[in-house]
């Protein structure tokens, strides 16, 4: 049994916040459209600056929740933001769609967002940026850990658990009108960036910062924002950021992912403070586990990083839930997680639901309609 997770100084659970990236699609054919400037302008007037932002392509927008301590508060904030973006998109003649990749391609090629940083990224990493097409959309979860040295150690301890979370959130089987054969096509495309992948192990925050500075100095990264490791320290907030998830139209899946991320971080933080050693997982096996999670999602097999053998992905997720139990209980989230996990097991993950929608309709436009409706009415 893990040590009891230590709460924040005021006795409350660790904070959790969520960033979601959406594709903008037209109301007819369902193809991606570059409407982000209009949508962001209208949504920002409603929410204020910072909660709705631009992304690499103008076919994308990102929302950012406030840091929350209660899951109900997080759900309400994400619902408010989703509905506000949907209203703004409707005025601009489009819809937000929560899928890791564009189910249908844009009618014409889309250039990167007209901002200096994005133009520089496109010039420096031209083939990689071009391969992103209209953009790929993730969901990033921030968990509040104020001490950077502790956050680094939690990041080390997170490494073997992240493939199971990636499988849970896989939601991009289709791209440009075809089935890729993967549950998360986004993961395959995103990992082309030179810094994407499992974070290295670090001994301290200084070692982390020195490594990032060296990568920036090398030119492999344009700036510290281009650290795309699956778990990284935020440069803006006192958080550790988990970056393995596809965006999901189903808000219950998002809340479940966020609850598990926080519960796991709280449990691991207690273990770090208790001086428990972090299991060392070979990098090659960890990468195999992430590949398998992207390929199979929740419905297939995953790599058991204890034995090195394949096991049902749902079994590996159950192991994660059990390990996170102390953190979930400390936050009062155990009941909610149990309910949401039962629902997910009954309905299937996002990739399975997309494929089921296509099997019902035989038309990718209907898949887009289902995703857009779920995104806007969460």
Coordinates of C-alpha atoms in Angstrom, one line a residue:
X1 CA 0.0 0.0 0.0
X2 CA 1.4 3.4 -0.9
X3 CA 1.9 6.1 1.7
X4 CA -0.9 8.4 2.3
X5 CA -0.7 11.2 -0.3
X6 CA 0.2 14.6 1.3
X7 CA -2.3 17.3 0.5
X8 CA -1.5 20.9 -0.3
X9 CA -0.6 23.2 2.6
X10 CA -4.3 24.2 3.0
X11 CA -5.4 20.5 3.2
X12 CA -7.0 20.4 -0.2
X13 CA -6.2 17.9 -2.9
X14 CA -3.6 18.7 -5.6
X15 CA -5.0 21.0 -8.2
X16 CA -5.8 19.7 -11.7
X17 CA -6.4 21.6 -14.9
X18 CA -7.0 20.5 -18.5
X19 CA -6.2 21.9 -21.9
X20 CA -8.1 20.6 -24.9
X21 CA -7.4 21.2 -28.6
X22 CA -10.2 21.0 -31.1
X23 CA -10.4 20.9 -34.8
X24 CA -12.8 23.3 -36.6
X25 CA -14.9 21.6 -39.3
X26 CA -17.4 23.0 -41.7
X27 CA -21.1 22.4 -41.1
X28 CA -21.7 20.6 -44.4
X29 CA -19.0 18.3 -45.6
X30 CA -17.3 18.0 -42.2
X31 CA -13.8 19.0 -43.5
X32 CA -11.4 21.0 -41.5
X33 CA -11.6 24.8 -42.1
X34 CA -9.2 27.6 -41.1
X35 CA -11.7 29.6 -39.0
X36 CA -9.7 29.9 -35.8
X37 CA -9.0 33.7 -35.8
X38 CA -12.8 34.5 -35.9
X39 CA -13.6 31.8 -33.3
X40 CA -10.9 32.9 -30.9
X41 CA -11.9 36.6 -31.3
X42 CA -15.5 35.9 -30.4
X43 CA -14.8 33.4 -27.7
X44 CA -12.1 35.6 -26.0
X45 CA -14.6 38.4 -25.8
X46 CA -16.8 36.1 -23.8
X47 CA -14.2 34.4 -21.6
X48 CA -11.3 36.8 -21.6
X49 CA -7.8 36.3 -22.8
X50 CA -6.0 33.0 -22.1
X51 CA -8.8 30.5 -21.9
X52 CA -9.2 30.2 -25.7
X53 CA -6.0 30.2 -27.8
X54 CA -4.5 29.6 -31.2
X55 CA -2.6 26.5 -32.2
X56 CA -0.1 25.6 -35.0
X57 CA -2.8 25.6 -37.7
X58 CA -5.8 28.0 -38.0
X59 CA -8.0 24.9 -38.2
X60 CA -7.4 24.4 -34.4
X61 CA -8.4 26.1 -31.2
X62 CA -7.3 25.3 -27.6
X63 CA -9.3 25.8 -24.4
X64 CA -7.7 25.9 -20.9
X65 CA -9.6 25.3 -17.8
X66 CA -8.9 27.0 -14.5
X67 CA -7.0 25.0 -11.9
X68 CA -9.5 23.0 -9.9
X69 CA -9.6 20.9 -6.7
X70 CA -13.0 19.2 -7.3
X71 CA -13.8 17.1 -10.4
X72 CA -17.3 18.6 -10.5
X73 CA -15.7 22.1 -10.8
X74 CA -13.4 20.9 -13.6
X75 CA -16.3 19.3 -15.5
X76 CA -18.4 22.5 -15.2
X77 CA -15.5 24.7 -16.4
X78 CA -14.7 22.5 -19.4
X79 CA -18.4 22.3 -20.3
X80 CA -18.7 26.1 -20.1
X81 CA -15.7 26.5 -22.4
X82 CA -16.8 23.9 -24.9
X83 CA -20.2 25.4 -25.2
X84 CA -18.8 28.9 -25.6
X85 CA -16.4 27.8 -28.3
X86 CA -19.3 26.0 -30.0
X87 CA -21.3 29.2 -30.0
X88 CA -18.4 31.2 -31.4
X89 CA -17.8 28.6 -34.0
X90 CA -21.4 28.6 -35.0
X91 CA -21.2 32.3 -35.7
X92 CA -18.2 31.7 -37.8
X93 CA -19.9 29.0 -39.8
X94 CA -18.1 26.0 -38.4
X95 CA -18.1 23.5 -35.5
X96 CA -15.5 22.3 -33.0
X97 CA -14.7 18.6 -33.1
X98 CA -12.8 16.7 -30.5
X99 CA -10.8 14.1 -32.3
X100 CA -7.0 13.6 -32.3
X101 CA -6.8 13.9 -36.1
X102 CA -8.9 15.4 -38.9
X103 CA -11.4 12.7 -40.0
X104 CA -11.7 14.5 -43.3
X105 CA -9.0 16.6 -44.9
X106 CA -9.4 20.3 -45.6
X107 CA -10.6 21.1 -49.1
X108 CA -7.4 23.2 -49.8
X109 CA -4.0 23.1 -48.2
X110 CA -3.8 25.0 -44.9
X111 CA -0.8 27.1 -44.0
X112 CA 0.4 27.4 -40.4
X113 CA -1.1 30.1 -38.1
X114 CA 0.2 33.5 -39.0
X115 CA 2.3 34.1 -35.9
X116 CA 6.1 34.6 -35.8
X117 CA 6.8 31.5 -33.6
X118 CA 4.6 29.2 -35.8
X119 CA 6.2 30.5 -39.0
X120 CA 9.6 29.9 -37.6
X121 CA 8.6 26.3 -36.6
X122 CA 7.3 25.7 -40.1
X123 CA 10.6 26.9 -41.6
X124 CA 12.9 25.0 -39.3
X125 CA 11.0 21.7 -39.1
X126 CA 9.3 21.9 -42.6
X127 CA 8.7 18.2 -43.3
X128 CA 7.5 17.6 -39.7
X129 CA 5.2 20.6 -39.7
X130 CA 3.8 19.7 -43.2
X131 CA 3.1 16.2 -42.0
X132 CA 0.8 17.6 -39.3
X133 CA -1.6 18.9 -42.1
X134 CA -4.5 20.6 -40.4
X135 CA -3.2 19.8 -37.0
X136 CA -3.4 17.0 -34.5
X137 CA -5.2 17.6 -31.2
X138 CA -4.3 16.5 -27.7
X139 CA -5.5 16.8 -24.2
X140 CA -3.0 18.0 -21.6
X141 CA -3.5 17.6 -17.9
X142 CA -1.7 19.8 -15.4
X143 CA -1.3 18.5 -11.8
X144 CA -0.2 21.0 -9.2
X145 CA 3.2 20.2 -7.6
X146 CA 4.9 23.3 -6.4
X147 CA 8.4 21.9 -5.6
X148 CA 10.2 21.4 -8.9
X149 CA 12.6 18.8 -7.5
X150 CA 9.6 16.7 -6.3
X151 CA 7.9 17.2 -9.6
X152 CA 10.9 15.8 -11.4
X153 CA 10.9 12.7 -9.2
X154 CA 7.1 12.3 -9.8
X155 CA 7.9 12.6 -13.5
X156 CA 10.4 9.8 -13.2
X157 CA 7.8 7.6 -11.4
X158 CA 5.1 8.4 -14.0
X159 CA 7.0 6.8 -16.9
X160 CA 5.8 3.2 -16.6
X161 CA 2.1 4.3 -16.1
X162 CA 1.7 6.6 -19.0
X163 CA 1.1 4.0 -21.7
X164 CA -2.0 2.8 -19.9
X165 CA -3.3 6.4 -19.8
X166 CA -2.5 6.8 -23.5
X167 CA -4.5 3.7 -24.3
X168 CA -7.5 5.0 -22.3
X169 CA -7.6 8.2 -24.3
X170 CA -6.9 6.9 -27.8
X171 CA -9.4 8.7 -30.1
X172 CA -8.0 9.1 -33.6
X173 CA -8.4 6.0 -35.8
X174 CA -9.3 8.0 -38.9
X175 CA -7.4 10.6 -40.8
X176 CA -8.3 12.1 -44.1
X177 CA -11.0 9.6 -44.9
X178 CA -9.2 6.4 -44.1
X179 CA -8.7 4.1 -41.1
X180 CA -5.0 4.1 -40.1
X181 CA -5.3 0.7 -38.3
X182 CA -4.2 2.5 -35.1
X183 CA -6.4 3.7 -32.2
X184 CA -4.3 6.9 -31.9
X185 CA -3.1 8.1 -35.3
X186 CA -2.3 11.4 -33.5
X187 CA 0.4 9.7 -31.4
X188 CA 2.2 8.4 -34.5
X189 CA 2.2 11.9 -36.2
X190 CA 3.1 13.8 -33.0
X191 CA 6.1 11.7 -32.2
X192 CA 7.8 13.0 -35.3
X193 CA 8.8 16.1 -33.4
X194 CA 12.4 15.7 -32.2
X195 CA 11.6 16.1 -28.5
X196 CA 8.4 14.0 -28.4
X197 CA 8.4 10.8 -26.5
X198 CA 9.0 9.5 -22.9
X199 CA 10.8 12.0 -20.8
X200 CA 14.3 11.0 -19.8
X201 CA 15.0 10.3 -16.1
X202 CA 16.4 13.3 -14.2
X203 CA 18.1 13.5 -10.8
X204 CA 16.9 17.1 -10.0
X205 CA 15.2 20.1 -11.4
X206 CA 18.6 21.6 -12.2
X207 CA 19.4 18.5 -14.3
X208 CA 16.1 18.9 -16.0
X209 CA 16.6 22.6 -16.7
X210 CA 20.2 22.1 -17.9
X211 CA 19.1 19.4 -20.3
X212 CA 16.3 21.6 -21.7
X213 CA 18.7 24.5 -22.1
X214 CA 21.2 22.3 -23.9
X215 CA 18.5 21.2 -26.4
X216 CA 17.5 24.7 -27.1
X217 CA 21.1 25.8 -27.5
X218 CA 21.6 22.8 -30.0
X219 CA 18.8 24.2 -32.2
X220 CA 16.7 21.0 -31.9
X221 CA 14.2 23.0 -29.9
X222 CA 13.4 26.6 -30.8
X223 CA 12.4 27.3 -27.2
X224 CA 11.4 25.7 -24.0
X225 CA 7.8 25.4 -25.2
X226 CA 8.9 22.8 -27.6
X227 CA 9.7 20.2 -24.9
X228 CA 7.1 17.7 -26.0
X229 CA 8.0 14.9 -23.6
X230 CA 5.0 12.9 -22.4
X231 CA 5.4 14.4 -18.9
X232 CA 7.1 17.7 -18.5
X233 CA 7.5 20.5 -16.0
X234 CA 5.5 23.6 -17.0
X235 CA 7.5 26.8 -17.4
X236 CA 4.4 28.9 -16.7
X237 CA 2.7 27.1 -13.8
X238 CA 3.8 25.1 -10.7
X239 CA 2.6 21.9 -12.3
X240 CA 3.6 18.7 -14.0
X241 CA 2.0 18.3 -17.4
X242 CA 0.9 14.9 -18.8
X243 CA 0.7 15.0 -22.6
X244 CA -0.1 11.5 -23.8
X245 CA -3.9 11.9 -24.5
X246 CA -5.9 12.4 -27.6
X247 CA -8.6 15.0 -27.2
X248 CA -11.9 13.2 -26.6
X249 CA -15.4 14.3 -27.5
X250 CA -16.8 12.4 -24.5
X251 CA -16.4 14.7 -21.5
X252 CA -16.7 11.8 -19.1
X253 CA -13.5 10.3 -20.6
X254 CA -11.7 13.6 -20.1
X255 CA -12.8 13.8 -16.4
X256 CA -11.8 10.2 -15.9
X257 CA -8.3 10.8 -17.4
X258 CA -7.8 13.9 -15.3
X259 CA -8.9 12.2 -12.1
X260 CA -6.5 9.2 -12.7
X261 CA -3.7 11.6 -13.6
X262 CA -4.1 13.5 -10.3
X263 CA -4.7 10.4 -8.2
X264 CA -1.6 8.8 -9.6
X265 CA 0.5 11.9 -9.1
X266 CA -0.6 12.2 -5.5
X267 CA 0.2 8.6 -4.8
X268 CA 3.6 8.9 -6.5
X269 CA 4.4 12.2 -4.7
X270 CA 3.8 10.4 -1.4
X271 CA 6.1 7.6 -2.4
X272 CA 8.8 10.1 -3.5
X273 CA 8.5 11.8 -0.1
X274 CA 8.8 8.4 1.7
X275 CA 12.0 7.7 -0.2
X276 CA 10.7 4.8 -2.2
X277 CA 12.8 3.8 -5.2
X278 CA 11.4 4.4 -8.6
X279 CA 11.2 1.3 -10.9
X280 CA 13.7 1.6 -13.8
X281 CA 12.1 0.7 -17.1
X282 CA 14.3 0.2 -20.1
X283 CA 13.7 3.0 -22.6
X284 CA 13.2 0.5 -25.5
X285 CA 10.5 -1.4 -23.7
X286 CA 8.8 1.9 -22.7
X287 CA 8.7 3.0 -26.3
X288 CA 7.2 -0.4 -27.3
X289 CA 4.5 0.1 -24.6
X290 CA 3.6 3.5 -26.0
X291 CA 3.6 2.1 -29.6
X292 CA 1.3 -0.6 -28.5
X293 CA -1.0 1.8 -26.7
X294 CA -1.3 3.9 -29.8
X295 CA -1.9 0.8 -32.0
X296 CA -4.5 -1.0 -29.8
X297 CA -6.0 1.6 -27.5
X298 CA -8.1 0.3 -24.7
X299 CA -9.7 -2.5 -26.7
X300 CA -6.6 -4.5 -27.4
X301 CA -3.3 -5.5 -25.7
X302 CA -0.7 -3.5 -23.9
X303 CA 2.9 -4.2 -22.8
X304 CA 3.2 -5.2 -19.1
X305 CA 6.3 -3.3 -18.1
X306 CA 6.8 -5.6 -15.1
X307 CA 7.0 -8.8 -17.2
X308 CA 7.7 -7.4 -20.7
X309 CA 4.8 -9.5 -22.0
X310 CA 1.5 -8.6 -23.6
X311 CA -1.6 -8.3 -21.4
X312 CA -5.1 -6.9 -22.1
X313 CA -5.0 -3.1 -22.0
X314 CA -7.9 -3.0 -19.6
X315 CA -6.0 -5.1 -17.1
X316 CA -3.1 -2.7 -17.2
X317 CA -5.5 0.2 -16.7
X318 CA -7.0 -1.6 -13.7
X319 CA -3.5 -2.0 -12.2
X320 CA -3.0 1.8 -12.6
X321 CA -6.3 2.5 -10.9
X322 CA -5.4 0.3 -8.0
X323 CA -2.0 1.9 -7.6
X324 CA -3.6 5.4 -7.7
X325 CA -6.2 4.4 -5.1
X326 CA -4.6 6.3 -2.2
X327 CA -4.5 9.5 -4.2
X328 CA -8.0 9.0 -5.5
X329 CA -9.4 8.3 -2.0
X330 CA -7.5 11.4 -0.6
X331 CA -9.2 13.6 -3.2
X332 CA -12.6 11.9 -2.7
X333 CA -12.5 10.7 -6.4
X334 CA -12.7 6.9 -6.0
X335 CA -16.4 6.6 -6.4
X336 CA -16.5 8.9 -9.4
X337 CA -13.6 7.0 -11.1
X338 CA -15.3 3.7 -10.5
X339 CA -18.5 4.9 -12.1
X340 CA -16.8 6.5 -15.1
X341 CA -14.5 3.5 -15.6
X342 CA -17.5 1.1 -15.6
X343 CA -19.1 3.4 -18.2
X344 CA -16.0 3.5 -20.3
X345 CA -15.7 -0.3 -20.3
X346 CA -19.3 -0.6 -21.3
X347 CA -19.2 1.9 -24.2
X348 CA -15.6 1.5 -25.3
X349 CA -12.9 4.0 -25.8
X350 CA -13.0 6.9 -28.2
X351 CA -11.4 5.1 -31.1
X352 CA -13.8 2.1 -30.8
X353 CA -16.8 4.5 -30.8
X354 CA -15.5 6.3 -33.9
X355 CA -15.2 3.0 -35.7
X356 CA -18.7 1.9 -34.5
X357 CA -20.1 5.2 -35.8
X358 CA -18.5 4.5 -39.2
X359 CA -19.8 0.9 -39.2
X360 CA -23.3 2.2 -38.6
X361 CA -23.3 4.9 -41.2
X362 CA -20.6 4.0 -43.7
X363 CA -20.0 7.7 -44.1
X364 CA -17.1 9.7 -42.5
X365 CA -19.3 12.8 -42.5
X366 CA -21.6 11.1 -40.0
X367 CA -18.6 10.3 -37.8
X368 CA -17.7 14.0 -37.8
X369 CA -21.3 14.9 -37.0
X370 CA -21.3 12.5 -34.0
X371 CA -18.0 13.9 -32.7
X372 CA -19.0 17.6 -33.2
X373 CA -22.4 17.0 -31.5
X374 CA -20.8 15.3 -28.5
X375 CA -18.1 18.1 -28.3
X376 CA -20.7 20.9 -28.3
X377 CA -23.3 19.3 -26.0
X378 CA -21.1 17.9 -23.3

